[in-house]
PDB file of C-alpha atoms and ligand atoms in Angstrom:
ATOM      1  CA  MET R 213       0.000   0.000   0.000  1.00 94.00           C
ATOM      2  CA  ARG R 214       1.243   3.499  -0.821  1.00 96.00           C
ATOM      3  CA  LEU R 215       2.415   5.448   2.202  1.00 97.00           C
ATOM      4  CA  ASP R 216       0.033   8.344   1.471  1.00 96.00           C
ATOM      5  CA  ARG R 217      -2.932   5.959   1.124  1.00 93.00           C
ATOM      6  CA  PHE R 218      -1.971   4.266   4.395  1.00 94.00           C
ATOM      7  CA  LEU R 219      -1.963   7.598   6.254  1.00 94.00           C
ATOM      8  CA  VAL R 220      -5.279   8.676   4.693  1.00 90.00           C
ATOM      9  CA  ASN R 221      -6.808   5.345   5.752  1.00 87.00           C
ATOM     10  CA  GLN R 222      -5.495   5.771   9.272  1.00 89.00           C
ATOM     11  CA  GLY R 223      -7.219   9.142   9.545  1.00 84.00           C
ATOM     12  CA  PHE R 224      -4.318  11.571   9.154  1.00 89.00           C
ATOM     13  CA  GLY R 225      -6.138  13.795   6.701  1.00 85.00           C
ATOM     14  CA  SER R 226      -6.868  14.120   3.011  1.00 86.00           C
ATOM     15  CA  ARG R 227      -4.533  12.810   0.324  1.00 92.00           C
ATOM     16  CA  LYS R 228      -3.156  16.337  -0.172  1.00 95.00           C
ATOM     17  CA  GLU R 229      -2.626  16.867   3.552  1.00 94.00           C
ATOM     18  CA  VAL R 230      -0.760  13.616   4.114  1.00 95.00           C
ATOM     19  CA  GLN R 231       1.386  14.161   1.023  1.00 97.00           C
ATOM     20  CA  LYS R 232       2.479  17.478   2.512  1.00 97.00           C
ATOM     21  CA  LEU R 233       3.165  15.742   5.826  1.00 96.00           C
ATOM     22  CA  ILE R 234       5.302  13.078   4.150  1.00 97.00           C
ATOM     23  CA  LYS R 235       7.249  15.627   2.104  1.00 97.00           C
ATOM     24  CA  SER R 236       7.992  17.601   5.275  1.00 97.00           C
ATOM     25  CA  GLY R 237      10.154  14.675   6.409  1.00 96.00           C
ATOM     26  CA  VAL R 238       8.422  13.750   9.689  1.00 96.00           C
ATOM     27  CA  VAL R 239       7.310  10.291   8.575  1.00 97.00           C
ATOM     28  CA  LYS R 240       9.595   7.301   9.162  1.00 97.00           C
ATOM     29  CA  VAL R 241       9.183   3.741   7.924  1.00 97.00           C
ATOM     30  CA  ASN R 242      11.236   1.248   9.917  1.00 97.00           C
ATOM     31  CA  GLU R 243      13.276   4.089  11.404  1.00 95.00           C
ATOM     32  CA  GLU R 244      14.142   5.595   8.033  1.00 97.00           C
ATOM     33  CA  VAL R 245      12.753   8.986   6.943  1.00 97.00           C
ATOM     34  CA  ILE R 246      10.609   8.536   3.828  1.00 97.00           C
ATOM     35  CA  ASP R 247       9.589  11.705   1.995  1.00 97.00           C
ATOM     36  CA  ASP R 248       8.126  10.017  -1.074  1.00 97.00           C
ATOM     37  CA  PRO R 249       4.297   9.684  -0.823  1.00 97.00           C
ATOM     38  CA  SER R 250       4.281   6.852  -3.387  1.00 97.00           C
ATOM     39  CA  TYR R 251       6.640   4.682  -1.306  1.00 97.00           C
ATOM     40  CA  HIS R 252       5.080   1.236  -0.763  1.00 97.00           C
ATOM     41  CA  ILE R 253       4.687  -0.370   2.638  1.00 97.00           C
ATOM     42  CA  ASP R 254       3.213  -3.547   4.071  1.00 96.00           C
ATOM     43  CA  PRO R 255       0.870  -2.216   6.797  1.00 93.00           C
ATOM     44  CA  ASN R 256       0.990  -5.537   8.651  1.00 91.00           C
ATOM     45  CA  LYS R 257       4.793  -5.644   8.810  1.00 95.00           C
ATOM     46  CA  ASP R 258       6.352  -2.212   8.425  1.00 96.00           C
ATOM     47  CA  ILE R 259       6.503   0.167  11.371  1.00 96.00           C
ATOM     48  CA  VAL R 260       5.441   3.695  10.510  1.00 97.00           C
ATOM     49  CA  ASN R 261       5.905   6.608  12.863  1.00 96.00           C
ATOM     50  CA  ILE R 262       5.194  10.324  12.708  1.00 95.00           C
ATOM     51  CA  ASP R 263       7.300  12.658  14.799  1.00 93.00           C
ATOM     52  CA  GLY R 264       8.509   9.650  16.765  1.00 90.00           C
ATOM     53  CA  GLU R 265       5.056   8.278  17.501  1.00 93.00           C
ATOM     54  CA  GLU R 266       4.317   4.797  16.214  1.00 95.00           C
ATOM     55  CA  ILE R 267       1.088   4.384  14.261  1.00 93.00           C
ATOM     56  CA  GLU R 268      -0.923   1.341  15.147  1.00 88.00           C
ATOM     57  CA  TYR R 269      -2.396  -0.053  11.919  1.00 90.00           C
ATOM     58  CA  LYS R 270      -6.188  -0.259  11.950  1.00 89.00           C
ATOM     59  CA  GLU R 271      -8.011  -1.930   9.117  1.00 89.00           C
ATOM     60  CA  ASN R 272     -11.347  -0.667  10.407  1.00 94.00           C
ATOM     61  CA  PHE R 273     -12.664   1.848  12.912  1.00 94.00           C
ATOM     62  CA  TYR R 274     -15.191   1.172  15.662  1.00 97.00           C
ATOM     63  CA  PHE R 275     -16.956   3.707  17.864  1.00 97.00           C
ATOM     64  CA  MET R 276     -19.826   3.630  20.334  1.00 98.00           C
ATOM     65  CA  LEU R 277     -22.092   6.658  20.278  1.00 98.00           C
ATOM     66  CA  ASN R 278     -24.705   7.621  22.837  1.00 98.00           C
ATOM     67  CA  LYS R 279     -27.202   8.876  20.283  1.00 98.00           C
ATOM     68  CA  PRO R 280     -29.059  11.980  21.426  1.00 98.00           C
ATOM     69  CA  LYS R 281     -32.690  12.772  20.647  1.00 98.00           C
ATOM     70  CA  GLY R 282     -33.309  14.900  17.564  1.00 97.00           C
ATOM     71  CA  TYR R 283     -30.752  13.144  15.365  1.00 97.00           C
ATOM     72  CA  ILE R 284     -31.538  10.894  12.399  1.00 97.00           C
ATOM     73  CA  THR R 285     -29.665   7.607  11.990  1.00 97.00           C
ATOM     74  CA  ALA R 286     -28.493   8.221   8.425  1.00 91.00           C
ATOM     75  CA  ALA R 287     -25.577   9.758   6.593  1.00 84.00           C
ATOM     76  CA  TYR R 288     -27.611  12.652   5.163  1.00 86.00           C
ATOM     77  CA  ASP R 289     -30.947  14.334   5.795  1.00 90.00           C
ATOM     78  CA  GLU R 290     -32.433  17.572   4.446  1.00 92.00           C
ATOM     79  CA  LYS R 291     -34.309  18.517   7.577  1.00 93.00           C
ATOM     80  CA  TYR R 292     -32.609  17.107  10.658  1.00 94.00           C
ATOM     81  CA  PRO R 293     -29.033  16.688  11.849  1.00 96.00           C
ATOM     82  CA  THR R 294     -27.727  13.155  11.446  1.00 97.00           C
ATOM     83  CA  VAL R 295     -25.666  11.037  13.826  1.00 97.00           C
ATOM     84  CA  MET R 296     -22.747  11.428  11.403  1.00 96.00           C
ATOM     85  CA  ASP R 297     -22.753  15.204  12.044  1.00 96.00           C
ATOM     86  CA  LEU R 298     -21.524  14.321  15.540  1.00 96.00           C
ATOM     87  CA  PHE R 299     -18.446  12.720  13.908  1.00 92.00           C
ATOM     88  CA  SER R 300     -17.610  15.561  11.549  1.00 87.00           C
ATOM     89  CA  SER R 301     -14.216  16.172  13.160  1.00 84.00           C
ATOM     90  CA  GLU R 302     -13.062  12.575  12.527  1.00 83.00           C
ATOM     91  CA  PRO R 303     -10.805  12.532   9.449  1.00 78.00           C
ATOM     92  CA  MET R 304     -12.011   9.070   8.377  1.00 81.00           C
ATOM     93  CA  ILE R 305     -15.667  10.241   8.461  1.00 85.00           C
ATOM     94  CA  ASP R 306     -16.338   9.257   4.845  1.00 84.00           C
ATOM     95  CA  LYS R 307     -15.677   5.599   5.725  1.00 88.00           C
ATOM     96  CA  LEU R 308     -17.950   5.523   8.773  1.00 93.00           C
ATOM     97  CA  PHE R 309     -21.595   4.547   8.997  1.00 96.00           C
ATOM     98  CA  PRO R 310     -24.033   3.501  11.762  1.00 96.00           C
ATOM     99  CA  ILE R 311     -25.005  -0.144  12.292  1.00 97.00           C
ATOM    100  CA  GLY R 312     -28.784  -0.440  12.397  1.00 94.00           C
ATOM    101  CA  ARG R 313     -31.163   2.380  13.099  1.00 95.00           C
ATOM    102  CA  LEU R 314     -32.678   4.224  16.057  1.00 97.00           C
ATOM    103  CA  ASP R 315     -35.695   6.515  15.719  1.00 98.00           C
ATOM    104  CA  ILE R 316     -35.138  10.271  15.840  1.00 97.00           C
ATOM    105  CA  ASP R 317     -36.529  10.432  19.401  1.00 98.00           C
ATOM    106  CA  THR R 318     -34.605   7.352  20.656  1.00 98.00           C
ATOM    107  CA  GLU R 319     -31.371   7.673  22.610  1.00 98.00           C
ATOM    108  CA  GLY R 320     -28.583   5.261  23.325  1.00 98.00           C
ATOM    109  CA  LEU R 321     -26.119   2.823  21.893  1.00 98.00           C
ATOM    110  CA  LEU R 322     -25.200   3.003  18.230  1.00 98.00           C
ATOM    111  CA  ILE R 323     -22.094   1.360  16.800  1.00 98.00           C
ATOM    112  CA  ILE R 324     -20.454   3.550  14.174  1.00 97.00           C
ATOM    113  CA  THR R 325     -17.908   1.719  12.064  1.00 97.00           C
ATOM    114  CA  SER R 326     -16.210   1.233   8.711  1.00 95.00           C
ATOM    115  CA  ASP R 327     -16.583  -2.561   8.980  1.00 97.00           C
ATOM    116  CA  GLY R 328     -19.228  -3.697   6.486  1.00 97.00           C
ATOM    117  CA  GLN R 329     -18.996  -7.360   7.435  1.00 97.00           C
ATOM    118  CA  LEU R 330     -19.661  -6.648  11.110  1.00 97.00           C
ATOM    119  CA  ALA R 331     -22.604  -4.402  10.183  1.00 97.00           C
ATOM    120  CA  HIS R 332     -24.065  -7.104   7.957  1.00 96.00           C
ATOM    121  CA  ARG R 333     -23.810  -9.782  10.630  1.00 96.00           C
ATOM    122  CA  ILE R 334     -25.141  -7.688  13.516  1.00 96.00           C
ATOM    123  CA  THR R 335     -28.224  -6.730  11.523  1.00 94.00           C
ATOM    124  CA  HIS R 336     -28.803 -10.144   9.919  1.00 93.00           C
ATOM    125  CA  PRO R 337     -31.632 -12.080  11.636  1.00 89.00           C
ATOM    126  CA  LYS R 338     -29.628 -15.328  11.447  1.00 91.00           C
ATOM    127  CA  TRP R 339     -27.289 -14.212  14.238  1.00 92.00           C
ATOM    128  CA  ASN R 340     -30.095 -13.388  16.715  1.00 91.00           C
ATOM    129  CA  ILE R 341     -28.115 -10.556  18.273  1.00 96.00           C
ATOM    130  CA  GLU R 342     -29.858  -9.264  21.405  1.00 97.00           C
ATOM    131  CA  LYS R 343     -30.711  -5.588  21.658  1.00 97.00           C
ATOM    132  CA  GLU R 344     -31.725  -4.315  25.080  1.00 98.00           C
ATOM    133  CA  TYR R 345     -33.772  -1.155  25.602  1.00 98.00           C
ATOM    134  CA  PHE R 346     -34.638   0.870  28.684  1.00 98.00           C
ATOM    135  CA  VAL R 347     -38.211   2.020  28.209  1.00 98.00           C
ATOM    136  CA  ILE R 348     -40.538   4.358  30.087  1.00 98.00           C
ATOM    137  CA  VAL R 349     -44.209   3.914  29.195  1.00 98.00           C
ATOM    138  CA  ASP R 350     -47.340   5.605  30.419  1.00 98.00           C
ATOM    139  CA  GLY R 351     -49.523   3.795  32.959  1.00 98.00           C
ATOM    140  CA  ASP R 352     -49.077   0.733  35.143  1.00 98.00           C
ATOM    141  CA  VAL R 353     -47.842  -2.472  33.432  1.00 97.00           C
ATOM    142  CA  SER R 354     -48.031  -4.751  36.494  1.00 95.00           C
ATOM    143  CA  ASP R 355     -51.136  -6.548  35.221  1.00 94.00           C
ATOM    144  CA  ILE R 356     -49.407  -7.735  32.024  1.00 96.00           C
ATOM    145  CA  ASP R 357     -48.101 -11.308  31.939  1.00 95.00           C
ATOM    146  CA  PHE R 358     -44.914 -10.705  29.981  1.00 95.00           C
ATOM    147  CA  SER R 359     -43.654 -14.275  30.463  1.00 95.00           C
ATOM    148  CA  ARG R 360     -45.805 -15.581  27.574  1.00 95.00           C
ATOM    149  CA  TYR R 361     -44.075 -13.239  25.108  1.00 97.00           C
ATOM    150  CA  GLU R 362     -40.754 -14.744  26.113  1.00 96.00           C
ATOM    151  CA  LYS R 363     -41.963 -18.015  24.627  1.00 94.00           C
ATOM    152  CA  GLU R 364     -44.019 -16.968  21.640  1.00 95.00           C
ATOM    153  CA  GLY R 365     -43.627 -13.250  20.867  1.00 97.00           C
ATOM    154  CA  ILE R 366     -46.685 -11.121  20.245  1.00 98.00           C
ATOM    155  CA  TYR R 367     -48.944 -10.591  17.248  1.00 98.00           C
ATOM    156  CA  LEU R 368     -49.050  -6.912  16.241  1.00 98.00           C
ATOM    157  CA  LYS R 369     -52.533  -6.451  14.796  1.00 97.00           C
ATOM    158  CA  LYS R 370     -51.884  -3.064  13.135  1.00 96.00           C
ATOM    159  CA  GLU R 371     -48.693  -4.244  11.471  1.00 96.00           C
ATOM    160  CA  LYS R 372     -50.034  -7.797  10.861  1.00 97.00           C
ATOM    161  CA  TYR R 373     -46.742  -9.098  12.119  1.00 96.00           C
ATOM    162  CA  LYS R 374     -45.789 -11.679  14.753  1.00 97.00           C
ATOM    163  CA  THR R 375     -42.639 -10.700  16.627  1.00 97.00           C
ATOM    164  CA  LYS R 376     -39.951 -13.101  17.708  1.00 96.00           C
ATOM    165  CA  PRO R 377     -39.909 -13.970  21.415  1.00 97.00           C
ATOM    166  CA  PHE R 378     -38.665 -11.113  23.609  1.00 98.00           C
ATOM    167  CA  LYS R 379     -37.811 -10.644  27.269  1.00 98.00           C
ATOM    168  CA  VAL R 380     -39.210  -8.008  29.625  1.00 97.00           C
ATOM    169  CA  GLU R 381     -38.020  -7.023  33.079  1.00 98.00           C
ATOM    170  CA  VAL R 382     -40.235  -4.595  34.972  1.00 98.00           C
ATOM    171  CA  LEU R 383     -38.096  -2.205  37.013  1.00 98.00           C
ATOM    172  CA  LYS R 384     -40.666   0.200  38.469  1.00 97.00           C
ATOM    173  CA  THR R 385     -44.376   0.811  38.191  1.00 97.00           C
ATOM    174  CA  SER R 386     -46.823   3.490  39.287  1.00 96.00           C
ATOM    175  CA  PRO R 387     -50.292   4.487  38.056  1.00 96.00           C
ATOM    176  CA  GLU R 388     -48.660   7.251  35.949  1.00 97.00           C
ATOM    177  CA  GLU R 389     -45.741   5.436  34.335  1.00 98.00           C
ATOM    178  CA  SER R 390     -43.604   2.290  34.337  1.00 98.00           C
ATOM    179  CA  GLU R 391     -39.938   1.587  33.683  1.00 98.00           C
ATOM    180  CA  ILE R 392     -39.016  -1.636  31.930  1.00 98.00           C
ATOM    181  CA  LEU R 393     -36.133  -3.347  30.146  1.00 98.00           C
ATOM    182  CA  ILE R 394     -37.028  -5.073  26.875  1.00 98.00           C
ATOM    183  CA  THR R 395     -34.616  -7.410  25.076  1.00 98.00           C
ATOM    184  CA  ILE R 396     -35.391  -8.203  21.448  1.00 97.00           C
ATOM    185  CA  THR R 397     -33.483 -10.027  18.725  1.00 96.00           C
ATOM    186  CA  GLU R 398     -34.928  -8.326  15.663  1.00 93.00           C
ATOM    187  CA  GLY R 399     -34.518  -4.945  14.062  1.00 89.00           C
ATOM    188  CA  LYS R 400     -37.963  -4.158  12.687  1.00 91.00           C
ATOM    189  CA  TYR R 401     -38.905  -0.485  12.320  1.00 91.00           C
ATOM    190  CA  HIS R 402     -40.546   0.962  15.503  1.00 97.00           C
ATOM    191  CA  ILE R 403     -40.628  -2.515  17.030  1.00 97.00           C
ATOM    192  CA  ILE R 404     -40.579  -1.467  20.715  1.00 98.00           C
ATOM    193  CA  LYS R 405     -43.159   1.287  20.201  1.00 98.00           C
ATOM    194  CA  ASN R 406     -45.389  -1.112  18.260  1.00 98.00           C
ATOM    195  CA  ILE R 407     -45.123  -3.842  20.907  1.00 98.00           C
ATOM    196  CA  MET R 408     -46.046  -1.391  23.668  1.00 98.00           C
ATOM    197  CA  SER R 409     -48.842   0.089  21.567  1.00 98.00           C
ATOM    198  CA  GLU R 410     -50.287  -3.425  21.113  1.00 98.00           C
ATOM    199  CA  LEU R 411     -50.245  -3.680  24.925  1.00 97.00           C
ATOM    200  CA  LYS R 412     -52.043  -0.286  25.163  1.00 97.00           C
ATOM    201  CA  HIS R 413     -49.104   1.696  26.501  1.00 98.00           C
ATOM    202  CA  GLU R 414     -47.360   4.614  24.896  1.00 98.00           C
ATOM    203  CA  VAL R 415     -43.562   4.842  24.905  1.00 98.00           C
ATOM    204  CA  LEU R 416     -42.511   8.085  26.619  1.00 98.00           C
ATOM    205  CA  TYR R 417     -38.760   7.482  26.581  1.00 98.00           C
ATOM    206  CA  LEU R 418     -36.611   4.925  24.755  1.00 98.00           C
ATOM    207  CA  LYS R 419     -32.922   4.233  25.083  1.00 98.00           C
ATOM    208  CA  ARG R 420     -30.876   1.321  23.717  1.00 98.00           C
ATOM    209  CA  VAL R 421     -28.466   0.129  26.391  1.00 98.00           C
ATOM    210  CA  ARG R 422     -26.924  -3.022  24.867  1.00 98.00           C
ATOM    211  CA  ILE R 423     -26.143  -4.709  21.545  1.00 98.00           C
ATOM    212  CA  GLY R 424     -25.088  -8.352  22.021  1.00 97.00           C
ATOM    213  CA  PRO R 425     -22.258  -8.322  24.569  1.00 97.00           C
ATOM    214  CA  LEU R 426     -21.608  -4.578  24.178  1.00 98.00           C
ATOM    215  CA  ARG R 427     -23.093  -2.253  26.834  1.00 98.00           C
ATOM    216  CA  LEU R 428     -23.451   1.506  26.454  1.00 98.00           C
ATOM    217  CA  ASP R 429     -20.705   3.221  28.449  1.00 98.00           C
ATOM    218  CA  GLU R 430     -22.529   5.157  31.170  1.00 96.00           C
ATOM    219  CA  ASP R 431     -19.849   7.856  31.112  1.00 98.00           C
ATOM    220  CA  LEU R 432     -20.982   8.914  27.637  1.00 98.00           C
ATOM    221  CA  ALA R 433     -23.540  11.723  27.772  1.00 98.00           C
ATOM    222  CA  PRO R 434     -26.023  11.910  24.866  1.00 98.00           C
ATOM    223  CA  GLY R 435     -24.060  13.128  21.836  1.00 98.00           C
ATOM    224  CA  GLU R 436     -20.726  11.788  23.071  1.00 98.00           C
ATOM    225  CA  TYR R 437     -18.800   8.896  21.547  1.00 98.00           C
ATOM    226  CA  ARG R 438     -15.577   6.985  22.035  1.00 97.00           C
ATOM    227  CA  GLU R 439     -13.572   4.347  20.190  1.00 96.00           C
ATOM    228  CA  LEU R 440     -14.266   0.747  21.160  1.00 98.00           C
ATOM    229  CA  THR R 441     -11.416  -0.914  23.031  1.00 96.00           C
ATOM    230  CA  LYS R 442      -9.590  -3.867  21.491  1.00 94.00           C
ATOM    231  CA  GLU R 443     -11.407  -6.160  23.964  1.00 97.00           C
ATOM    232  CA  GLU R 444     -14.813  -4.749  22.995  1.00 98.00           C
ATOM    233  CA  ILE R 445     -14.071  -5.151  19.279  1.00 97.00           C
ATOM    234  CA  ASP R 446     -12.980  -8.768  19.816  1.00 97.00           C
ATOM    235  CA  MET R 447     -16.045  -9.461  21.960  1.00 97.00           C
ATOM    236  CA  ILE R 448     -18.599  -8.084  19.487  1.00 97.00           C
ATOM    237  CA  LYS R 449     -16.890  -9.847  16.572  1.00 97.00           C
ATOM    238  CA  ARG R 450     -16.818 -13.143  18.453  1.00 97.00           C
ATOM    239  CA  SER R 451     -20.562 -12.841  19.097  1.00 96.00           C
ATOM    240  CA  VAL R 452     -21.142 -13.046  15.331  1.00 96.00           C
ATOM    241  CA  LYS R 453     -18.395 -15.638  14.682  1.00 95.00           C
ATOM    242  CA  MET R 454     -15.951 -13.247  13.013  1.00 95.00           C
TER     243      MET R 454
HETATM  244  N1  URA V 148     -37.872   0.239  18.549  1.00 64.90           N
HETATM  245  C1  URA V 148     -38.451   1.448  18.364  1.00 64.90           C
HETATM  246  O1  URA V 148     -39.672   1.576  18.402  1.00 64.90           O
HETATM  247  N2  URA V 148     -37.667   2.500  18.101  1.00 64.90           N
HETATM  248  C2  URA V 148     -36.305   2.427  18.056  1.00 64.90           C
HETATM  249  O2  URA V 148     -35.627   3.443  17.850  1.00 64.90           O
HETATM  250  C3  URA V 148     -35.716   1.166  18.271  1.00 64.90           C
HETATM  251  C4  URA V 148     -36.520   0.089  18.513  1.00 64.90           C
END
């Protein structure tokens, strides 16, 4: 791979910017200054450093975002800001995209990545990846027998669709509102809102807190993101046999 391409891929700027960087003589390959942007390297073997700092080669990028309300899960929208606007300062932005979709008024865990294979597997029904949501609904849910839905799912009359089995844990109830955790394994549009609507409750607040083995970092305020650690990347990949 050309040295300039390598640095673009690793997020050091545009082609023009990294070419300038290389020509300025601050880039070393295996301890030797290389000022030729077309110089070829093997990213898996050669050691590249800039100003003495070694660059760890990353084939793909992985972030967790705590999606805030008011943002669309898409790369572009005419009317609303998108989750990718929150990443606009990342130089590799054009390679990144969100895995799956959260509604505009939903908060919580979104994985933003450049890894198409991971995205495909996490969203493919075959892998049955669990997605856990914290939900506040209006009214008291204590009279609902949720255990039956764990075995057989629920038929959504309006959508004419039978869901897959899902799990519910009731955290708190009162006559005004209830807090519950719902774990589903499918990614149908508005699925949580539609399930609760079938049960005659309106969703007042919705936040995704987990995808497979990956939990939303509680230190991330809505709108904040961080890179996944090596352990988290390995864990999420292992969950879909990658
Ligand atoms: N279910 C919903 O209704 N909305 C979401 O954003 C995610 C799951």
